[in-house]
């Protein structure tokens, strides 16, 4: 295995000696532990770990590593996944009319901050094609009506599969995806909702926020699940507003929060910092990365 | 009228010349305008003003001032109220088990930061009496059950009225007040709710926040209205949290937000910075005060 | 004068009757006052006003309006400037190596959020030309050395003047401009500094922040003045960091703050919300805009 | 050893196998690892760990535990300290005129949030004695002049030593302590400075902040060192302000930040979350505590 960072995400019942057993496993195979982050949910008796290894000096193939980890994991009932630093992930972005998240994601990636391949942009409108062209990303205009929804989703899924997409980002894609679609990509679709969930679920959150007279507005990035706006929350942020803000102003202020929140969530996902447990997302902070 | 700050709060239909007419009124009577803050709600065509006057040099009694302002206000359909800087307000605090807001309000007032008379503390438990004693404030223990609720509320109202209370602060008073009670003191009762409303209305918001896996928790101070947790929002703030936070930790982190949010709301109210319009609170910032 | 918003920025010694006199002036000329914001610096006895007028119904030319305002302003010693809503401003952006502020400003303007003409980009490096090309903005590569500094600045000034530039944005332009240059454009050059000024003035602020072990990093947008990093502060913001952050991570986190802070400062300037007084910038908030 | 939480703080040169060796050590002795947090400073090649152990089931005395840990630590060049959960720490608070931090610390401790013994309050003024009396804490009034400084500090040191004080909190004690004093209690004195350090070191930070026209003010809690306001930073926070804020208003707004920042720093210290490395404080977050 050539020098690189290998990341394991681990989830299992909590039990004595876990940390010792797991770290020994890697120590014996000559990995250097770059960082090791844990979380114990005492109520549910569950243990979570994100461990990053420097593979330099570890003379072992991916297959052998994974096979021997299976042996360790079975008696301990460990659910796990492993990621190798030189596997660049493929990303699709879905949009409708709104451009701020798209500009933000594409320029961040161009600056090397997301470190992924944006393989394609899919939209139910033709409006943002010029941005795709600026950044040289293929743009698929797939309009959708009530009647064509199933067919359009099939087209989208084919595009995702043909392009071996690892992560789909709903960057203000204003269509509700079917359960069929959502369940095909568990923890592989990130959505941005323009409110501080669970406040103002559903449509027109800024108008609702104005009417309720809130003094802060927010945005939430979460994994898409069958229940709309109910998926595991990855990132949230807010900004103070005053009575002076109209629904239009709230939308403008909110756009900046949406950009930051979605970009952070995408980065956390691509960087393998997240383990989902039920409806909660364990998001480990960066560890000197 | 001896030198002091006089504050007018004004609300009326928007119309040309309002600012000129109102400021002329005070200029002609030799008031110096210390600050003049406005807000126009263009959708509802409504105008709001908070104007603070230095009465030094204005040779006019309260009665004459108010009578002549009536003459100005009638053709313009102005709703108004006036406050004189040397009228110190009377405050009642209602609590149950939780002490952090009580400590905070009493120590702030002792430091001269709220500038009010805390006339009494009312509780449905006897638990926080020692704090009242530390700060030399009368403590009324008025237990309540389903059956005695009406009678207990009558006792509370009598105490508020006998003590000429201007503002009642529900500082984590864990009883739902009847409509009868609430409607007797419109915009005169401030409640603190331990969530970022409208998220997690009702009971146990920190437990709900934990279960939903939010990444920020908050607190909201609002005027109490018939509809629980639905009154005009005065102040809100939030604090970031992580998956590591248990419901217990959230409660502890939240307590600090609750203290700040309630104290700011109380100060804004006592300082006559708030005009309520429907379900929204117009909260003018301090103007060099 | 055709219907539009006219904005006056006003500064004068504080004195009784100012607000009445100024608002009467506009009321008599049939302007509707859309918003009127004031600030009194009691220590320096100075009065500041930003007043926005709806010119619909006001049958008066710019020349007549301005001439009559001169008559009002002279006895009151008013310093003033006026801006007409349909005069779109010309902007130049100066950059070196770093692209995040440039992407951010250009995409915001493309989305209609800054409402200005970005006439040109000037750089001492050729590195960011591709971004200028993506957004169809002329890019001038004007390298500079110690010896050519005076000549290069002359070229820059000629470009600014030929293009009738109203505002120059130093979006991470890593050269110190001469006093000669700076003083030619007072309050017309905005710079972004990548620290929470006055902490970490000068070069390498993120490295200094790391070494000092601060728990928050920030950014500051200010008008450029002769004294480096000492000009009037327009906007500042911060983000929490931990011991885990390396100087490299700080740079990445800081980039997001820099984008927000510079964009807000530019918007406040273009929207005529700022009056400079000595070394302090009075920044009025948006008023329902 | 009876059931309780034992916390080790560890610092050593980074080297392969550290985590495995340390966790094995505790696993073999039947400790359950409740949380294990690490930080690697790659530039300085230094490793830091905070490990919390549940001692239930570990049949080992303090002496034996510590002696065997010495054996482990020597070849690995580990600097370490250990804390036992049932050892309640003794705290002294030093104040001058300002009461907000004192009220805050005493009421938090009364609510069980700091979990320490506040053994005494020391002041160079007699002004805050009434607060000490409210909370039943001995108050020592030890006035100081230039000439009596050495003698007064000797008195203070005697009080600290006689009371076996573990932590001294300078809660707005407005005297500069001598090097002699400071160096006697390394990492055992926490000071609150009323600015966002390193901005506005020294006296009158709020006045300086007003004059510089900053848009945020802050507070910093740090360990006291010989160089005034230069010690390792534990906690910092800021609050937005506007041009409307006078130095007086800044002081009032700042007081709330000072309370939060100092309370968090004290809690982090008492909870053994901090390891100092040179001039930087490694502050581990709470781990489900």
mmCIF file of N, CA and C in Angstrom, chain B residues 98-101 103-104 106-108 110-111 113 130 134-135 237 239 244-246 248-249 252-253 255-256 259-260 264 267 286-289, chain D residues 98-101 103-104 106-108 110-111 113 130 134-135 237 239 244-246 248-249 252-253 255-256 259-260 264 267 286-289:
data_model
loop_
_atom_site.group_PDB
_atom_site.id
_atom_site.type_symbol
_atom_site.label_atom_id
_atom_site.label_comp_id
_atom_site.label_asym_id
_atom_site.label_seq_id
_atom_site.Cartn_x
_atom_site.Cartn_y
_atom_site.Cartn_z
ATOM 1 N N UNK B 98 -36.075 26.349 38.844
ATOM 2 C CA UNK B 98 -34.807 26.646 38.206
ATOM 3 C C UNK B 98 -34.324 28.025 38.632
ATOM 4 N N UNK B 99 -33.049 28.111 39.005
ATOM 5 C CA UNK B 99 -32.579 29.342 39.646
ATOM 6 C C UNK B 99 -31.763 30.263 38.763
ATOM 7 N N UNK B 100 -31.266 29.813 37.605
ATOM 8 C CA UNK B 100 -30.265 30.635 36.919
ATOM 9 C C UNK B 100 -30.798 31.992 36.452
ATOM 10 N N UNK B 101 -32.027 32.014 35.925
ATOM 11 C CA UNK B 101 -32.551 33.314 35.501
ATOM 12 C C UNK B 101 -32.808 34.235 36.702
ATOM 13 N N UNK B 103 -31.169 34.309 39.709
ATOM 14 C CA UNK B 103 -29.868 34.868 40.114
ATOM 15 C C UNK B 103 -29.448 35.986 39.156
ATOM 16 N N UNK B 104 -29.593 35.720 37.876
ATOM 17 C CA UNK B 104 -29.109 36.655 36.880
ATOM 18 C C UNK B 104 -29.871 37.981 36.943
ATOM 19 N N UNK B 106 -31.666 39.246 39.425
ATOM 20 C CA UNK B 106 -31.480 39.950 40.694
ATOM 21 C C UNK B 106 -30.092 40.568 40.796
ATOM 22 N N UNK B 107 -29.072 39.868 40.322
ATOM 23 C CA UNK B 107 -27.731 40.453 40.427
ATOM 24 C C UNK B 107 -27.564 41.600 39.435
ATOM 25 N N UNK B 108 -28.144 41.475 38.230
ATOM 26 C CA UNK B 108 -28.105 42.605 37.296
ATOM 27 C C UNK B 108 -28.795 43.849 37.885
ATOM 28 N N UNK B 110 -29.242 44.542 41.002
ATOM 29 C CA UNK B 110 -28.399 45.036 42.110
ATOM 30 C C UNK B 110 -27.223 45.862 41.558
ATOM 31 N N UNK B 111 -26.725 45.496 40.414
ATOM 32 C CA UNK B 111 -25.618 46.242 39.786
ATOM 33 C C UNK B 111 -26.105 47.489 39.045
ATOM 34 N N UNK B 113 -28.169 47.594 36.450
ATOM 35 C CA UNK B 113 -28.245 47.423 34.993
ATOM 36 C C UNK B 113 -29.674 47.325 34.477
ATOM 37 N N UNK B 130 -34.432 30.968 49.402
ATOM 38 C CA UNK B 130 -33.134 31.440 49.928
ATOM 39 C C UNK B 130 -32.517 32.514 49.021
ATOM 40 N N UNK B 134 -31.437 36.290 50.040
ATOM 41 C CA UNK B 134 -30.105 36.867 49.790
ATOM 42 C C UNK B 134 -30.234 38.298 49.238
ATOM 43 N N UNK B 135 -31.225 38.492 48.394
ATOM 44 C CA UNK B 135 -31.362 39.787 47.721
ATOM 45 C C UNK B 135 -32.452 40.670 48.367
ATOM 46 N N UNK B 237 -31.404 33.831 20.882
ATOM 47 C CA UNK B 237 -29.988 33.580 20.640
ATOM 48 C C UNK B 237 -29.756 32.075 20.632
ATOM 49 N N UNK B 239 -26.504 28.785 20.572
ATOM 50 C CA UNK B 239 -25.117 28.384 20.870
ATOM 51 C C UNK B 239 -24.875 27.075 20.116
ATOM 52 N N UNK B 244 -21.794 15.266 21.022
ATOM 53 C CA UNK B 244 -21.352 14.885 22.370
ATOM 54 C C UNK B 244 -22.327 15.333 23.456
ATOM 55 N N UNK B 245 -23.115 16.357 23.164
ATOM 56 C CA UNK B 245 -23.992 16.908 24.201
ATOM 57 C C UNK B 245 -25.137 15.964 24.526
ATOM 58 N N UNK B 246 -25.256 15.643 25.797
ATOM 59 C CA UNK B 246 -26.408 14.877 26.275
ATOM 60 C C UNK B 246 -27.545 15.861 26.580
ATOM 61 N N UNK B 248 -28.680 16.501 29.327
ATOM 62 C CA UNK B 248 -28.232 17.215 30.517
ATOM 63 C C UNK B 248 -27.265 18.354 30.151
ATOM 64 N N UNK B 249 -26.305 18.053 29.275
ATOM 65 C CA UNK B 249 -25.363 19.091 28.845
ATOM 66 C C UNK B 249 -26.100 20.220 28.119
ATOM 67 N N UNK B 252 -27.516 22.610 30.492
ATOM 68 C CA UNK B 252 -26.502 23.480 31.097
ATOM 69 C C UNK B 252 -26.050 24.573 30.122
ATOM 70 N N UNK B 253 -25.782 24.185 28.880
ATOM 71 C CA UNK B 253 -25.382 25.178 27.882
ATOM 72 C C UNK B 253 -26.531 26.165 27.647
ATOM 73 N N UNK B 255 -28.795 27.129 29.659
ATOM 74 C CA UNK B 255 -29.048 28.059 30.765
ATOM 75 C C UNK B 255 -28.352 29.400 30.525
ATOM 76 N N UNK B 256 -27.140 29.366 29.979
ATOM 77 C CA UNK B 256 -26.422 30.617 29.719
ATOM 78 C C UNK B 256 -27.118 31.448 28.635
ATOM 79 N N UNK B 259 -30.248 33.068 30.161
ATOM 80 C CA UNK B 259 -29.960 34.239 30.992
ATOM 81 C C UNK B 259 -29.783 35.486 30.140
ATOM 82 N N UNK B 260 -28.968 35.375 29.098
ATOM 83 C CA UNK B 260 -28.701 36.533 28.251
ATOM 84 C C UNK B 260 -29.966 36.997 27.541
ATOM 85 N N UNK B 264 -31.809 40.617 28.196
ATOM 86 C CA UNK B 264 -31.881 41.618 27.124
ATOM 87 C C UNK B 264 -33.326 42.007 26.836
ATOM 88 N N UNK B 267 -34.583 44.262 29.591
ATOM 89 C CA UNK B 267 -33.991 45.587 29.465
ATOM 90 C C UNK B 267 -34.654 46.373 28.321
ATOM 91 N N UNK B 286 -30.765 50.227 21.161
ATOM 92 C CA UNK B 286 -30.411 51.403 21.964
ATOM 93 C C UNK B 286 -29.796 52.459 21.060
ATOM 94 N N UNK B 287 -30.072 53.701 21.351
ATOM 95 C CA UNK B 287 -29.518 54.800 20.554
ATOM 96 C C UNK B 287 -28.612 55.640 21.442
ATOM 97 N N UNK B 288 -27.380 55.180 21.580
ATOM 98 C CA UNK B 288 -26.397 55.911 22.386
ATOM 99 C C UNK B 288 -26.755 55.975 23.860
ATOM 100 N N UNK B 289 -27.562 55.017 24.334
ATOM 101 C CA UNK B 289 -28.076 55.070 25.715
ATOM 102 C C UNK B 289 -27.152 54.373 26.681
ATOM 103 N N UNK D 98 -15.295 45.703 40.511
ATOM 104 C CA UNK D 98 -16.313 45.258 39.567
ATOM 105 C C UNK D 98 -16.938 43.964 40.040
ATOM 106 N N UNK D 99 -18.260 43.893 40.023
ATOM 107 C CA UNK D 99 -18.940 42.776 40.688
ATOM 108 C C UNK D 99 -19.482 41.702 39.764
ATOM 109 N N UNK D 100 -19.577 41.946 38.438
ATOM 110 C CA UNK D 100 -20.345 40.991 37.624
ATOM 111 C C UNK D 100 -19.718 39.599 37.586
ATOM 112 N N UNK D 101 -18.405 39.498 37.466
ATOM 113 C CA UNK D 101 -17.787 38.167 37.457
ATOM 114 C C UNK D 101 -17.947 37.469 38.809
ATOM 115 N N UNK D 103 -20.439 37.857 41.124
ATOM 116 C CA UNK D 103 -21.815 37.341 41.197
ATOM 117 C C UNK D 103 -21.949 36.069 40.363
ATOM 118 N N UNK D 104 -21.401 36.127 39.163
ATOM 119 C CA UNK D 104 -21.578 35.016 38.236
ATOM 120 C C UNK D 104 -20.917 33.742 38.753
ATOM 121 N N UNK D 106 -20.009 32.968 41.842
ATOM 122 C CA UNK D 106 -20.594 32.473 43.096
ATOM 123 C C UNK D 106 -21.959 31.839 42.856
ATOM 124 N N UNK D 107 -22.769 32.428 41.980
ATOM 125 C CA UNK D 107 -24.091 31.826 41.766
ATOM 126 C C UNK D 107 -23.967 30.529 40.971
ATOM 127 N N UNK D 108 -23.050 30.475 40.005
ATOM 128 C CA UNK D 108 -22.820 29.203 39.319
ATOM 129 C C UNK D 108 -22.394 28.107 40.281
ATOM 130 N N UNK D 110 -22.942 27.929 43.461
ATOM 131 C CA UNK D 110 -24.103 27.599 44.304
ATOM 132 C C UNK D 110 -25.061 26.669 43.563
ATOM 133 N N UNK D 111 -25.167 26.840 42.255
ATOM 134 C CA UNK D 111 -26.048 25.971 41.462
ATOM 135 C C UNK D 111 -25.393 24.628 41.132
ATOM 136 N N UNK D 113 -22.630 24.139 39.362
ATOM 137 C CA UNK D 113 -22.103 24.065 38.003
ATOM 138 C C UNK D 113 -20.580 24.101 37.947
ATOM 139 N N UNK D 130 -20.267 42.882 50.656
ATOM 140 C CA UNK D 130 -21.671 42.466 50.822
ATOM 141 C C UNK D 130 -21.999 41.241 49.958
ATOM 142 N N UNK D 134 -23.447 37.656 51.201
ATOM 143 C CA UNK D 134 -24.651 37.001 50.654
ATOM 144 C C UNK D 134 -24.401 35.521 50.424
ATOM 145 N N UNK D 135 -23.191 35.206 49.953
ATOM 146 C CA UNK D 135 -22.888 33.822 49.598
ATOM 147 C C UNK D 135 -22.089 33.095 50.689
ATOM 148 N N UNK D 237 -14.355 35.174 23.507
ATOM 149 C CA UNK D 237 -15.620 35.345 22.802
ATOM 150 C C UNK D 237 -15.787 36.826 22.471
ATOM 151 N N UNK D 239 -18.791 39.973 20.861
ATOM 152 C CA UNK D 239 -20.181 40.372 20.635
ATOM 153 C C UNK D 239 -20.126 41.535 19.650
ATOM 154 N N UNK D 244 -23.054 53.250 17.551
ATOM 155 C CA UNK D 244 -23.888 53.846 18.605
ATOM 156 C C UNK D 244 -23.309 53.618 20.001
ATOM 157 N N UNK D 245 -22.488 52.568 20.140
ATOM 158 C CA UNK D 245 -21.984 52.214 21.464
ATOM 159 C C UNK D 245 -20.973 53.231 21.971
ATOM 160 N N UNK D 246 -21.228 53.763 23.137
ATOM 161 C CA UNK D 246 -20.258 54.617 23.826
ATOM 162 C C UNK D 246 -19.310 53.728 24.623
ATOM 163 N N UNK D 248 -19.119 53.599 27.654
ATOM 164 C CA UNK D 248 -19.936 53.086 28.754
ATOM 165 C C UNK D 248 -20.760 51.876 28.311
ATOM 166 N N UNK D 249 -21.388 51.992 27.129
ATOM 167 C CA UNK D 249 -22.177 50.870 26.610
ATOM 168 C C UNK D 249 -21.293 49.656 26.345
ATOM 169 N N UNK D 252 -20.749 47.744 29.414
ATOM 170 C CA UNK D 252 -21.927 46.960 29.802
ATOM 171 C C UNK D 252 -22.079 45.706 28.941
ATOM 172 N N UNK D 253 -21.938 45.870 27.634
ATOM 173 C CA UNK D 253 -22.028 44.715 26.738
ATOM 174 C C UNK D 253 -20.902 43.731 27.043
ATOM 175 N N UNK D 255 -19.387 43.179 29.780
ATOM 176 C CA UNK D 255 -19.515 42.456 31.054
ATOM 177 C C UNK D 255 -20.137 41.076 30.840
ATOM 178 N N UNK D 256 -21.112 40.987 29.945
ATOM 179 C CA UNK D 256 -21.742 39.686 29.690
ATOM 180 C C UNK D 256 -20.772 38.700 29.038
ATOM 181 N N UNK D 259 -18.308 37.454 31.718
ATOM 182 C CA UNK D 259 -18.867 36.435 32.601
ATOM 183 C C UNK D 259 -18.804 35.056 31.950
ATOM 184 N N UNK D 260 -19.265 34.968 30.703
ATOM 185 C CA UNK D 260 -19.284 33.674 30.024
ATOM 186 C C UNK D 260 -17.877 33.127 29.830
ATOM 187 N N UNK D 264 -16.426 29.735 31.612
ATOM 188 C CA UNK D 264 -16.044 28.574 30.799
ATOM 189 C C UNK D 264 -14.594 28.177 31.057
ATOM 190 N N UNK D 267 -14.328 26.455 34.391
ATOM 191 C CA UNK D 267 -14.886 25.100 34.311
ATOM 192 C C UNK D 267 -13.918 24.161 33.577
ATOM 193 N N UNK D 286 -15.501 19.064 26.299
ATOM 194 C CA UNK D 286 -16.117 18.036 27.125
ATOM 195 C C UNK D 286 -16.451 16.833 26.261
ATOM 196 N N UNK D 287 -16.318 15.653 26.848
ATOM 197 C CA UNK D 287 -16.618 14.433 26.101
ATOM 198 C C UNK D 287 -17.792 13.738 26.782
ATOM 199 N N UNK D 288 -18.992 14.179 26.467
ATOM 200 C CA UNK D 288 -20.191 13.569 27.034
ATOM 201 C C UNK D 288 -20.314 13.745 28.536
ATOM 202 N N UNK D 289 -19.667 14.813 29.066
ATOM 203 C CA UNK D 289 -19.618 14.996 30.526
ATOM 204 C C UNK D 289 -20.793 15.830 31.036
#
